[in-house]
mmCIF file of C-alpha atoms in Angstrom:
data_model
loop_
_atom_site.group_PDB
_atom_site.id
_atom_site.type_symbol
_atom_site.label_atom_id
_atom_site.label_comp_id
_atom_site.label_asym_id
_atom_site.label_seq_id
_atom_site.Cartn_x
_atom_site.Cartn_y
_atom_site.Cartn_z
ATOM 1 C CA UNK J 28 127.502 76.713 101.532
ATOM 2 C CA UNK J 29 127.978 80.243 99.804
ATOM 3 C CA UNK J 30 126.019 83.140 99.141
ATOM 4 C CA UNK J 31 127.139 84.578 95.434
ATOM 5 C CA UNK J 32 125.273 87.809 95.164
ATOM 6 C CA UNK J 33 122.046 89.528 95.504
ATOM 7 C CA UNK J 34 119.653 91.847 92.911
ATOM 8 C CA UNK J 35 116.829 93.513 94.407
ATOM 9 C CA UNK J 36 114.435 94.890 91.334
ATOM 10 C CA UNK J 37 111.241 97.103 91.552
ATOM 11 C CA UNK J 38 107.882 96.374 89.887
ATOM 12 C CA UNK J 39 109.131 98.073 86.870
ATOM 13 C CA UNK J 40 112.554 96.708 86.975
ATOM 14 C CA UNK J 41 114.985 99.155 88.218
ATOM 15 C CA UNK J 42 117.392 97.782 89.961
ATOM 16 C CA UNK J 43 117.423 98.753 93.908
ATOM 17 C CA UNK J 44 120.066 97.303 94.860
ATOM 18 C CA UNK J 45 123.127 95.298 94.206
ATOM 19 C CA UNK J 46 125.815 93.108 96.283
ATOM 20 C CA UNK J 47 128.196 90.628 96.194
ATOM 21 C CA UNK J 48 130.178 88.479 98.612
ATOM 22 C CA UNK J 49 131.444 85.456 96.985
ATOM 23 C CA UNK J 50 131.670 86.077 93.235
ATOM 24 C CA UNK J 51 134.439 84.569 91.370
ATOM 25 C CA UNK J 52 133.423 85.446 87.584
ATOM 26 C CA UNK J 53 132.907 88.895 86.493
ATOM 27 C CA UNK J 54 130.607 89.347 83.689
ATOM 28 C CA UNK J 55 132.681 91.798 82.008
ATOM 29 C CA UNK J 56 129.959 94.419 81.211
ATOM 30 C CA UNK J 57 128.698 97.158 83.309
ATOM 31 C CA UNK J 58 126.224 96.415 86.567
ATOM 32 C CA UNK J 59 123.645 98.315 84.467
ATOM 33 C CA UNK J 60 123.880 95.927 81.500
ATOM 34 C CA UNK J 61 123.969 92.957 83.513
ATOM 35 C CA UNK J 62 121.166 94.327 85.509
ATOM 36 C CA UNK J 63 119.211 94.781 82.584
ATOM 37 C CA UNK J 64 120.018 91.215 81.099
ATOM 38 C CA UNK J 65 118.986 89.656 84.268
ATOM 39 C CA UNK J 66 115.896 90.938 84.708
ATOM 40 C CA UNK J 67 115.351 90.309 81.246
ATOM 41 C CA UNK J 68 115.807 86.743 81.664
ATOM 42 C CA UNK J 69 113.606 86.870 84.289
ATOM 43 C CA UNK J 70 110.857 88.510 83.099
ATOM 44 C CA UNK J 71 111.054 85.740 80.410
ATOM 45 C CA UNK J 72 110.999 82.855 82.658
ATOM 46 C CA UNK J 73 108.692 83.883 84.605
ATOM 47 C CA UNK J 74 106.157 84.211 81.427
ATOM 48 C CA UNK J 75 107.392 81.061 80.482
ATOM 49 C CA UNK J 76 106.732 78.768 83.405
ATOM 50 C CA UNK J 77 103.109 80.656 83.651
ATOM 51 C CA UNK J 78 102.405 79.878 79.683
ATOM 52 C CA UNK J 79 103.771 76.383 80.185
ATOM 53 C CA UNK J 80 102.715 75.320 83.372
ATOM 54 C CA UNK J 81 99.924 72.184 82.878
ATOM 55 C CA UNK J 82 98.720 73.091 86.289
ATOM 56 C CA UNK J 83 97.403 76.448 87.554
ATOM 57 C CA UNK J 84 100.281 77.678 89.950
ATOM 58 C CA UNK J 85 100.041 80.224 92.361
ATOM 59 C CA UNK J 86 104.232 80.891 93.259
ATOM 60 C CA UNK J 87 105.219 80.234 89.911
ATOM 61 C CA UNK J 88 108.790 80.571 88.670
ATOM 62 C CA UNK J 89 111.224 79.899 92.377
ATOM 63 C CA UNK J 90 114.787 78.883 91.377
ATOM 64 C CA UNK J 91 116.633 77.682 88.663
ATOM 65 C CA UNK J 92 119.858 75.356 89.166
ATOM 66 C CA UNK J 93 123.343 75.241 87.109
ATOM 67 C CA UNK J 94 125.800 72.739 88.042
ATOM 68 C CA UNK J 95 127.705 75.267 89.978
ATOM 69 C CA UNK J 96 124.895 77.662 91.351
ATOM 70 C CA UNK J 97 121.507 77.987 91.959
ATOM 71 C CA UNK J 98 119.563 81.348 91.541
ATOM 72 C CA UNK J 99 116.612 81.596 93.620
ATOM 73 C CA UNK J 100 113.674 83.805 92.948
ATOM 74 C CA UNK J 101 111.227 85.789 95.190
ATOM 75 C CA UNK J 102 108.781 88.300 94.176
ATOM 76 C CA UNK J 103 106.198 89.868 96.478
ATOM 77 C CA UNK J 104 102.439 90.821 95.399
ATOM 78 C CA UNK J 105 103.637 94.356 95.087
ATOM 79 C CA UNK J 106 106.130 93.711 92.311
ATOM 80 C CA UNK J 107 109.664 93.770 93.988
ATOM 81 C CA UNK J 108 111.646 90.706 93.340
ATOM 82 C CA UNK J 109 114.532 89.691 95.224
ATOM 83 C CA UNK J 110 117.024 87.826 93.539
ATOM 84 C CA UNK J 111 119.877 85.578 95.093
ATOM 85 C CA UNK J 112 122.390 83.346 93.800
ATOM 86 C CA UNK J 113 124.129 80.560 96.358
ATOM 87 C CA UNK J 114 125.681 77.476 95.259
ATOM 88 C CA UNK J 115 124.432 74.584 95.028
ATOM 89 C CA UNK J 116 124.035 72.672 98.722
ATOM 90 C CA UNK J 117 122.422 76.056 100.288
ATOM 91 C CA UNK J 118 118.371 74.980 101.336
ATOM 92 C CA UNK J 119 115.955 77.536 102.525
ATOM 93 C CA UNK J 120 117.072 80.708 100.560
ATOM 94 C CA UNK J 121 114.138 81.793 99.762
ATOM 95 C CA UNK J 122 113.051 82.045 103.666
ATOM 96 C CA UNK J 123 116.074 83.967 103.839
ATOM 97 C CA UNK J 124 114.703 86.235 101.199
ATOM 98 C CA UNK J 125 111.697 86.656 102.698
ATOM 99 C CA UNK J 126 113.340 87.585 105.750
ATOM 100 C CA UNK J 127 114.736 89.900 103.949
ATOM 101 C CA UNK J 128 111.845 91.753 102.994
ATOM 102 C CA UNK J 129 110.248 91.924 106.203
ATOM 103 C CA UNK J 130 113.294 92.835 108.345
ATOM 104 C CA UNK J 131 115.402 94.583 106.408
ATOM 105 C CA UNK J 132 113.658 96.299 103.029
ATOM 106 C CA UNK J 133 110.296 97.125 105.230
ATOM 107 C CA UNK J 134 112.150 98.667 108.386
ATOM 108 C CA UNK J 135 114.839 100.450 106.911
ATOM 109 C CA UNK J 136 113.992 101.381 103.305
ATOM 110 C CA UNK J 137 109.540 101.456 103.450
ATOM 111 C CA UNK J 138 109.491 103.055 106.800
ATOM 112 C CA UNK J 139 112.100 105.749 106.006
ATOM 113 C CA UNK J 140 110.696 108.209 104.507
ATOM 114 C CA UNK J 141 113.753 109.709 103.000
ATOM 115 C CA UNK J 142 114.517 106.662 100.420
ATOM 116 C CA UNK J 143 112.233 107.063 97.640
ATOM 117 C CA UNK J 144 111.018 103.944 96.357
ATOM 118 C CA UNK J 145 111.258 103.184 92.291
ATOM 119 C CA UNK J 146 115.267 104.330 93.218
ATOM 120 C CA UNK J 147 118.297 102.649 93.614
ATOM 121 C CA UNK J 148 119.037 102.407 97.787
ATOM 122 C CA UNK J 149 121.259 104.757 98.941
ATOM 123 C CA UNK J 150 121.183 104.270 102.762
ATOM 124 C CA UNK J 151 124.267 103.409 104.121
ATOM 125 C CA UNK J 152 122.004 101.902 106.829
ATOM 126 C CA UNK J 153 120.075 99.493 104.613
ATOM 127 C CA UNK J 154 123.077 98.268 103.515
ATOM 128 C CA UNK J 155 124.597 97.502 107.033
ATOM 129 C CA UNK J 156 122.024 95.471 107.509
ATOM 130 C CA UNK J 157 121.610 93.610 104.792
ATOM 131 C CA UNK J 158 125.282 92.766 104.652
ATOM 132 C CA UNK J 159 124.328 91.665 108.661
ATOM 133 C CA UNK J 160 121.359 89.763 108.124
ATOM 134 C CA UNK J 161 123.625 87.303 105.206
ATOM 135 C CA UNK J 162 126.623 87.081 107.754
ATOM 136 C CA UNK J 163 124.948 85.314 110.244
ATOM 137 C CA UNK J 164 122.937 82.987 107.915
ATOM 138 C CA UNK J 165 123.818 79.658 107.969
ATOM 139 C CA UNK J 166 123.495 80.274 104.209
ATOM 140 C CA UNK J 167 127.002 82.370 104.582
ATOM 141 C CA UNK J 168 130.161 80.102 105.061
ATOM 142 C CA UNK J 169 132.622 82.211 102.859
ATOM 143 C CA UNK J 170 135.088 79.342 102.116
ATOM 144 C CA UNK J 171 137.220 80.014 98.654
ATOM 145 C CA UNK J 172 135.703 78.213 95.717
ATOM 146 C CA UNK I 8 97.408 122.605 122.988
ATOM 147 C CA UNK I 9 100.849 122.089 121.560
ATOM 148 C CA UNK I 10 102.969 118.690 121.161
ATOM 149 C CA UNK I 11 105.877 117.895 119.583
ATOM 150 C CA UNK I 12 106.651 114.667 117.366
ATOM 151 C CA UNK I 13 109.993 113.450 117.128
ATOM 152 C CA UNK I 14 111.192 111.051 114.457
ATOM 153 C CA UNK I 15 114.883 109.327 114.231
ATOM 154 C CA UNK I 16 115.431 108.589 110.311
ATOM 155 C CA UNK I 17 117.981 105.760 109.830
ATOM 156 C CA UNK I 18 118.948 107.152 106.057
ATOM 157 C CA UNK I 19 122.809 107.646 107.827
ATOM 158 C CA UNK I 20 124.567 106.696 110.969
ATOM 159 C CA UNK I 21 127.060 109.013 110.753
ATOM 160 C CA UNK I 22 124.720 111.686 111.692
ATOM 161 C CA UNK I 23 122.534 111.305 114.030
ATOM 162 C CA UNK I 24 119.209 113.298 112.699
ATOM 163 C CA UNK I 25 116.882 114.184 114.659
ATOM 164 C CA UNK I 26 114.078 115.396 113.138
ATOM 165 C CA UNK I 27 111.157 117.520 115.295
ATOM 166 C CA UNK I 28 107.698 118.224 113.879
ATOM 167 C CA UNK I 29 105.510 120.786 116.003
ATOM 168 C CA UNK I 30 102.502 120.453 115.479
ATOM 169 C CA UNK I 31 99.999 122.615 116.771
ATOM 170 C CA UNK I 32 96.688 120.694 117.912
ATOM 171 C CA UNK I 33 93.437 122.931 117.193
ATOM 172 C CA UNK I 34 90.898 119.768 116.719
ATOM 173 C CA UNK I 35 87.440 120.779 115.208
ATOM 174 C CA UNK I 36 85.946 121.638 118.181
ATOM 175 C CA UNK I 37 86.644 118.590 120.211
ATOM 176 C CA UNK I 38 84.846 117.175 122.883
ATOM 177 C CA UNK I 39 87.673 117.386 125.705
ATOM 178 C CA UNK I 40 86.348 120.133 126.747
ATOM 179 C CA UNK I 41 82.723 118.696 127.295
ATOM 180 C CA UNK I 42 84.424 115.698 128.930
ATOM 181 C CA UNK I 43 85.651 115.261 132.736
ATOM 182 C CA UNK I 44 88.821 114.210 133.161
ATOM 183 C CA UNK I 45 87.418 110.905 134.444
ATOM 184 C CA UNK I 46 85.774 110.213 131.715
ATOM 185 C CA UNK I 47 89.121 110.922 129.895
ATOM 186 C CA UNK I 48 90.814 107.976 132.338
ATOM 187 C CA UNK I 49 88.252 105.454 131.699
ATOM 188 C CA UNK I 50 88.083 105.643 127.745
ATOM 189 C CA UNK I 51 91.982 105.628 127.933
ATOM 190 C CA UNK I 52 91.756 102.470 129.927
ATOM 191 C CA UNK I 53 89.319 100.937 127.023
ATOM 192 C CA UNK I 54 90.015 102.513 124.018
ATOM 193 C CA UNK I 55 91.441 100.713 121.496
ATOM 194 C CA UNK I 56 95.120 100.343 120.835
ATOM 195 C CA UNK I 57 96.397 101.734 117.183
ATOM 196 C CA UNK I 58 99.521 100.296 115.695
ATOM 197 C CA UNK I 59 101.558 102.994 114.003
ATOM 198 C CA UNK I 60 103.892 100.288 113.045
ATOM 199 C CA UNK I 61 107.321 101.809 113.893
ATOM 200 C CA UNK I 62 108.761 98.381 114.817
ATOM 201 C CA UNK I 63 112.666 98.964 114.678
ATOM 202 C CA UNK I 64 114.130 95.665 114.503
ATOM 203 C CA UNK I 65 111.457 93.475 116.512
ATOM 204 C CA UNK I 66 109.053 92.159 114.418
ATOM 205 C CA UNK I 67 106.412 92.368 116.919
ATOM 206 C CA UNK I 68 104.125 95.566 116.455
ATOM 207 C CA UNK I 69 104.643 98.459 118.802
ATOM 208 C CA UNK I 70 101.265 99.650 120.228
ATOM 209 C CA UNK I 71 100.487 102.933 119.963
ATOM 210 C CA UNK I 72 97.242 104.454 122.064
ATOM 211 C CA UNK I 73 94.721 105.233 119.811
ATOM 212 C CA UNK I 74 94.380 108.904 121.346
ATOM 213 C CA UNK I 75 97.553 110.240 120.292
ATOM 214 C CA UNK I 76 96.827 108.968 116.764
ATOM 215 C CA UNK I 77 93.537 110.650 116.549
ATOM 216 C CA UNK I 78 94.364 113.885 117.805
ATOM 217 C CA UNK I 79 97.828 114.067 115.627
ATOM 218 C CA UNK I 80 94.962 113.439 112.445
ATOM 219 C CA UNK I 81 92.891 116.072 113.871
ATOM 220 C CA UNK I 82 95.596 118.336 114.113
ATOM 221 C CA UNK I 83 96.766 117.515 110.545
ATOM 222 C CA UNK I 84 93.277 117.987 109.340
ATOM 223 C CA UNK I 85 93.058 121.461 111.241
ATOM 224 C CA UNK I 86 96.093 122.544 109.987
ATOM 225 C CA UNK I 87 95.011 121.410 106.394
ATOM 226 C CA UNK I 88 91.905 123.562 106.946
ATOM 227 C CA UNK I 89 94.239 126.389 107.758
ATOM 228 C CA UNK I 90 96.084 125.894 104.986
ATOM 229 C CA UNK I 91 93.684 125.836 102.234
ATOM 230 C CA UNK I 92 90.192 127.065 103.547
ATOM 231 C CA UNK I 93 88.582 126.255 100.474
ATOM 232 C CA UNK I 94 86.873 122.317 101.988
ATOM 233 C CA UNK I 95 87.355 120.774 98.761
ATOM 234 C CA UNK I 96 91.086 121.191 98.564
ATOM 235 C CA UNK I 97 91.717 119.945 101.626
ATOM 236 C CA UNK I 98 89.363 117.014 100.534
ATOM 237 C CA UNK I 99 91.743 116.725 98.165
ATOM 238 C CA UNK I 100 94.900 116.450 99.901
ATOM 239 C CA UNK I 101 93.577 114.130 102.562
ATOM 240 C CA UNK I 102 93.279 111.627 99.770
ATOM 241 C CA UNK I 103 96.632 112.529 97.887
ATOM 242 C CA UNK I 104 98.327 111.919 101.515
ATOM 243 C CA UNK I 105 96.303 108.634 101.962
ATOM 244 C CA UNK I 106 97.950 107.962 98.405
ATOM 245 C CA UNK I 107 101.275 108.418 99.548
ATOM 246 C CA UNK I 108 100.626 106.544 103.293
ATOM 247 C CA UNK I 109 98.614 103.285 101.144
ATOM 248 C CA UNK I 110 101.466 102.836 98.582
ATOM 249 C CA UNK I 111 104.358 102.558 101.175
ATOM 250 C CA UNK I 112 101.466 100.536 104.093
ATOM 251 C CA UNK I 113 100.899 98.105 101.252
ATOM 252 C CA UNK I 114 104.570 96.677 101.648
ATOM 253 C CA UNK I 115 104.157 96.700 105.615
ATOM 254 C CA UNK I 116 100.700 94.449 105.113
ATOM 255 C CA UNK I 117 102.408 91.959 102.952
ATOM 256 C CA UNK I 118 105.306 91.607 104.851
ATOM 257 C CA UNK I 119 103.369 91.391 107.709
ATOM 258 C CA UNK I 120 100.619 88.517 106.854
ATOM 259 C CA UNK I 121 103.136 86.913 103.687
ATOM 260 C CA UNK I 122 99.559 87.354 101.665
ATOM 261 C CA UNK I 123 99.372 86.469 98.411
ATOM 262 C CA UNK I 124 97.476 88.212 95.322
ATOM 263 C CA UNK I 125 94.016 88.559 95.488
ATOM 264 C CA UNK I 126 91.671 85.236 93.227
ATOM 265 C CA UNK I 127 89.295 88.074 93.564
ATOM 266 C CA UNK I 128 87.408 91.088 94.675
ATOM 267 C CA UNK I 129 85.829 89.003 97.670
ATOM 268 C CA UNK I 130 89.149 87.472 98.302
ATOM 269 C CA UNK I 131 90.603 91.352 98.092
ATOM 270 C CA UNK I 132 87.563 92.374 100.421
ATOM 271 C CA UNK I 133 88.523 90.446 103.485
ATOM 272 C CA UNK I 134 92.595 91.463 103.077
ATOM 273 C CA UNK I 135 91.259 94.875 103.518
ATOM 274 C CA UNK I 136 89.140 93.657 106.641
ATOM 275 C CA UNK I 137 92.157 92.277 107.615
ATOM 276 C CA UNK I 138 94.145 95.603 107.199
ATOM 277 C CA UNK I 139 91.930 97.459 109.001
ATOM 278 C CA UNK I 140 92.512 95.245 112.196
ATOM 279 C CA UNK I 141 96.095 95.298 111.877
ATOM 280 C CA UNK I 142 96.521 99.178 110.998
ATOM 281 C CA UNK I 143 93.292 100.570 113.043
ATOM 282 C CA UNK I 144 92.444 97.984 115.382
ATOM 283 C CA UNK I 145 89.179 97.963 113.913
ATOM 284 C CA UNK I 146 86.836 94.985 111.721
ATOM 285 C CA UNK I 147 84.475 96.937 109.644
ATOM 286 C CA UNK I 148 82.292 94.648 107.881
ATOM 287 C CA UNK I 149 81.687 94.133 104.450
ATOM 288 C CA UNK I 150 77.889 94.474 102.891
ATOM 289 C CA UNK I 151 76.189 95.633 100.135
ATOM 290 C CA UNK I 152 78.200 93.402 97.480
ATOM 291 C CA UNK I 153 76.790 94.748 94.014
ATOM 292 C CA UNK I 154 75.171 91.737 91.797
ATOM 293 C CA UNK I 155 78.362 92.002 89.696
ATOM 294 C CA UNK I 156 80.504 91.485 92.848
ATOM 295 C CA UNK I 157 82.819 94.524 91.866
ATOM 296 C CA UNK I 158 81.398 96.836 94.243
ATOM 297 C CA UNK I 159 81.180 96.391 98.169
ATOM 298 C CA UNK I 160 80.986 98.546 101.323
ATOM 299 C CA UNK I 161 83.110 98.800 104.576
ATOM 300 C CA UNK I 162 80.585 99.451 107.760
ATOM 301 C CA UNK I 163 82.226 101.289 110.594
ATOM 302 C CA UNK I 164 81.089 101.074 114.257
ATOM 303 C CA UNK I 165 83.526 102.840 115.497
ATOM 304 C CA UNK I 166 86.473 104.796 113.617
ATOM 305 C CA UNK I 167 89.431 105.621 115.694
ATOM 306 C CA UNK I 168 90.141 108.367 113.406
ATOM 307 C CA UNK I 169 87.221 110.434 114.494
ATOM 308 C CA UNK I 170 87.001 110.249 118.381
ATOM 309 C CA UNK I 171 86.297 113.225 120.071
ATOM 310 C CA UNK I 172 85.934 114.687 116.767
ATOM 311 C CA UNK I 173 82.097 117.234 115.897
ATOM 312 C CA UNK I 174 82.021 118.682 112.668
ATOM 313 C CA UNK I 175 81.236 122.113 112.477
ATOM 314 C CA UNK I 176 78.213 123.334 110.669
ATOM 315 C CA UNK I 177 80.497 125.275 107.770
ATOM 316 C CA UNK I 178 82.188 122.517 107.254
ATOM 317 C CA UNK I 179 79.786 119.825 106.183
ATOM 318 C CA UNK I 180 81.381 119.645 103.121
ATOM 319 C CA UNK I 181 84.457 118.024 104.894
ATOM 320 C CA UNK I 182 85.153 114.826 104.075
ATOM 321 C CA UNK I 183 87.245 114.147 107.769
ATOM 322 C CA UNK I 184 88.597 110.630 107.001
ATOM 323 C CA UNK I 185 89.109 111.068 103.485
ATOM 324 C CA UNK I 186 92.910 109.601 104.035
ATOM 325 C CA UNK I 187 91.409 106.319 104.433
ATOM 326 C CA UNK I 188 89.928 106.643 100.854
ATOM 327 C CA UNK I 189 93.366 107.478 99.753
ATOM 328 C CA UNK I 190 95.477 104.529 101.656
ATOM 329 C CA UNK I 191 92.932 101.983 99.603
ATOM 330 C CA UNK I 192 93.848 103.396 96.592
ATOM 331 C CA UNK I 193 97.256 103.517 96.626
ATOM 332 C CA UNK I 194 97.823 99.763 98.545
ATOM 333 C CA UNK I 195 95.965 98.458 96.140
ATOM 334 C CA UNK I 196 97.544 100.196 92.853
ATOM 335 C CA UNK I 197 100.815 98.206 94.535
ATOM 336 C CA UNK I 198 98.967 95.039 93.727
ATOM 337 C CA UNK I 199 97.770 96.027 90.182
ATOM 338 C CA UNK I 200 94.234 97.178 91.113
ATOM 339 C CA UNK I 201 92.924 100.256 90.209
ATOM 340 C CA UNK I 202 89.686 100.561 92.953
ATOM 341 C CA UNK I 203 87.450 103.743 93.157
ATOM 342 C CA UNK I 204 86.655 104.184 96.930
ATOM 343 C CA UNK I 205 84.790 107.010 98.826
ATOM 344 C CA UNK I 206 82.315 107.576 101.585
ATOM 345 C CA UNK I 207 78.372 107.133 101.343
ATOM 346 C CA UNK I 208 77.678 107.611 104.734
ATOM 347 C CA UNK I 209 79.157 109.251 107.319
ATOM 348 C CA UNK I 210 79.235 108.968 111.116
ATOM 349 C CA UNK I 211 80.274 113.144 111.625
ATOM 350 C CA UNK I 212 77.244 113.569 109.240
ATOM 351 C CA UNK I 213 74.524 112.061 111.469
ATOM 352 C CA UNK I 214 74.519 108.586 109.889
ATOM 353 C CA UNK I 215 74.343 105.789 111.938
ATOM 354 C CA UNK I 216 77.119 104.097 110.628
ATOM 355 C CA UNK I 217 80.458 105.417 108.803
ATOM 356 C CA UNK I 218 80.230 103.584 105.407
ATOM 357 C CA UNK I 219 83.517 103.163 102.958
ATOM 358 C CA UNK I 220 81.945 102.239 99.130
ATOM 359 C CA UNK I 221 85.093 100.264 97.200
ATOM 360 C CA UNK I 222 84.555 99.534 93.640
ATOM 361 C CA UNK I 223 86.764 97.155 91.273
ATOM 362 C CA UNK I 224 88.130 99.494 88.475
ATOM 363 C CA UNK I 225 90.640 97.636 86.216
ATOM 364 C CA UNK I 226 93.557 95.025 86.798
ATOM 365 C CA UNK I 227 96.424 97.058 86.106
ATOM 366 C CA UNK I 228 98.887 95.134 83.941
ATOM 367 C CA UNK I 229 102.475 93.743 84.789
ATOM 368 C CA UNK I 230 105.011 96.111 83.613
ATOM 369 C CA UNK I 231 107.438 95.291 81.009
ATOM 370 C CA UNK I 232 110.713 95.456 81.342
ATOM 371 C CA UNK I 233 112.006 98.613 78.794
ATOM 372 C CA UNK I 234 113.603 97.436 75.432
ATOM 373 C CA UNK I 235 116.739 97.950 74.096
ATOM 374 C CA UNK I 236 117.065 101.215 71.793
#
């Protein structure tokens, strides 16, 4: 199991905050470009599976699956939206996102008063622990592809 | 009376900050000085227990007593008073801090209970019950629905926020817990509600209850991500 790489987006799409452990395939634009087509994409899915849903659903749009990867999707009731791709056999990554919320983007970006929200993350703290909280889930088995 | 607050940001490791906040404490006229220090034991001993919600890395709440918090928002309030002397400024800037506190509190609440969005204002209603109990320690309850079920109102008993707290005569303009105003309208701006919230009754004022009015302004709409130029 692999973790790819991780987008964290506001509510009006900025992107917060970007990293990668396992990523063999480089887009070949800039992160700000490829932030901007991603969110893109998923502001259009996300309309897309609400439009075309037969049945009233609450989550919504959750993951999508490639034959190599599997992006999975998690967006709060305030508008932030994590974003994580793994490949294929990871399970539960969306737990792991929501853990992410609560233990790492609450305590160390929310409670600190110095990182402005709506801004890209600078804390060098913040990014300790996120790069912490991946290494020792099961999710993370860096093993060359 | 003079106490200091000290704060450790985490922005760097590197550099240890320490950052120190004197505040000087010149309550409204409390009622310490009416009250034995007995009295002062046994209300400590019962008094209920305010989270501040600095949790570090356990996810289990530190509890904070409820008498620090109220006399660091009378101080704040004092100093406000100070500040601006005209009441309806500081009126102002209770609810523009509230702002600030609700919009950043929103993210701890959701976190915190994994809620979801609101089906609707009577769903939204009983989150902010809930809030209250997590944040304050406190269930107000929720009357006076309006027949169009956008409007309700919050019912204090008690109000941590204004222990020990008389309002002067000169100041009965003062809205004293107009941060809690404030917090509403931000957290719920975060969930794309615009509410209108103030106070109809008030506990400092001789009511016999403190009473929070919340109305249902607009849904506010999903934003759109910016298009190419």
């Amino acid at each position: 199991m692999t973790i790819h790489n991780l987008y964290i987006f506001s509510k009006t799409g900025t992107l917060l905050y970007y990293a990668e452990w396992n990523r063999l395939n480089k887009s070949g634009i800039t992160k700000e470009e490829e932030a901007k087509l991603m969110y893109g994409m998923l502001f259009s899915i996300k309309s897309f599976v609400s439009k075309i849903s037969p049945l009233d659903s609450k989550e919504g749009f959750m993951c999508y699956k490639t034959s190599k990867y599997t992006l999975h999707y998690f967006e709060t009731p305030s508008g932030l939206k994590f974003v994580l791709n793994t490949d294929n056999a990871s399970q539960n990554a969306r737990e792991l996102l929501q853990q992410l919320y609560r233990e790492v983007y609450l305590e160390y970006v929310v409670k600190n008063p110095l990182c402005r929200l709506n801004e890209p993350i600078q804390s060098e703290l913040f990014k300790i622990k996120v790069d912490e909280l991946f290494k020792k889930s099961p999710l993370f088995l860096s093993r060359s592809l | 009376m003079t106490f200091g607050l000290y704060a450790e940001t985490p922005s760097s490791l590197s550099v240890n900050k320490v950052y120190v906040y004197n505040i000087t404490v010149q309550v409204v006229r409390t009622r310490y000085i009416h009250t034995s220090s007995r009295q002062l034991v046994a209300r400590r001993a019962t008094g209920p227990i305010v989270n501040m919600s600095r949790t570090g890395t356990k996810l289990d709440a530190k509890k904070v007593n409820s008498e620090l918090f109220t006399l660091t928002y009378g101080s704040l309030v004092a100093q406000l008073l100070q500040d601006y002397e005209n009441v309806e400024d500081v009126n102002k800037q209770l609810e523009r801090m509230g702002y600030n506190i609700g919009i950043r509190l929103i993210e701890d609440f959701l976190a915190r209970t994994g809620s979801g969005r609101c089906y609707d204002f009577r769903d939204t209603a009983e989150k902010i019950q809930s809030g209250f109990k997590i944040f304050l320690g406190i269930t107000p309850s929720i009357t006076n629905w309006s027949p169009a079920g956008d409007e309700f109102s919050l019912c204090f008993e008690t109000n941590p926020l204004t222990e020990f707290v008389e309002l002067p005569d000169n100041y009965s303009s003062l809205k004293y817990c107009n941060v809690l105003p404030g917090v509403l309208r931000g957290a719920c701006e975060m969930v794309q509600m615009e509410v209108a919230c103030w106070f109809v009754q008030d506990q400092l004022k001789n009511d016999n209850v403190t009473e929070l009015r919340v109305k249902f302004v607009k849904r506010l709409e999903d934003a759109i991500p910016a298009g190419e130029d």
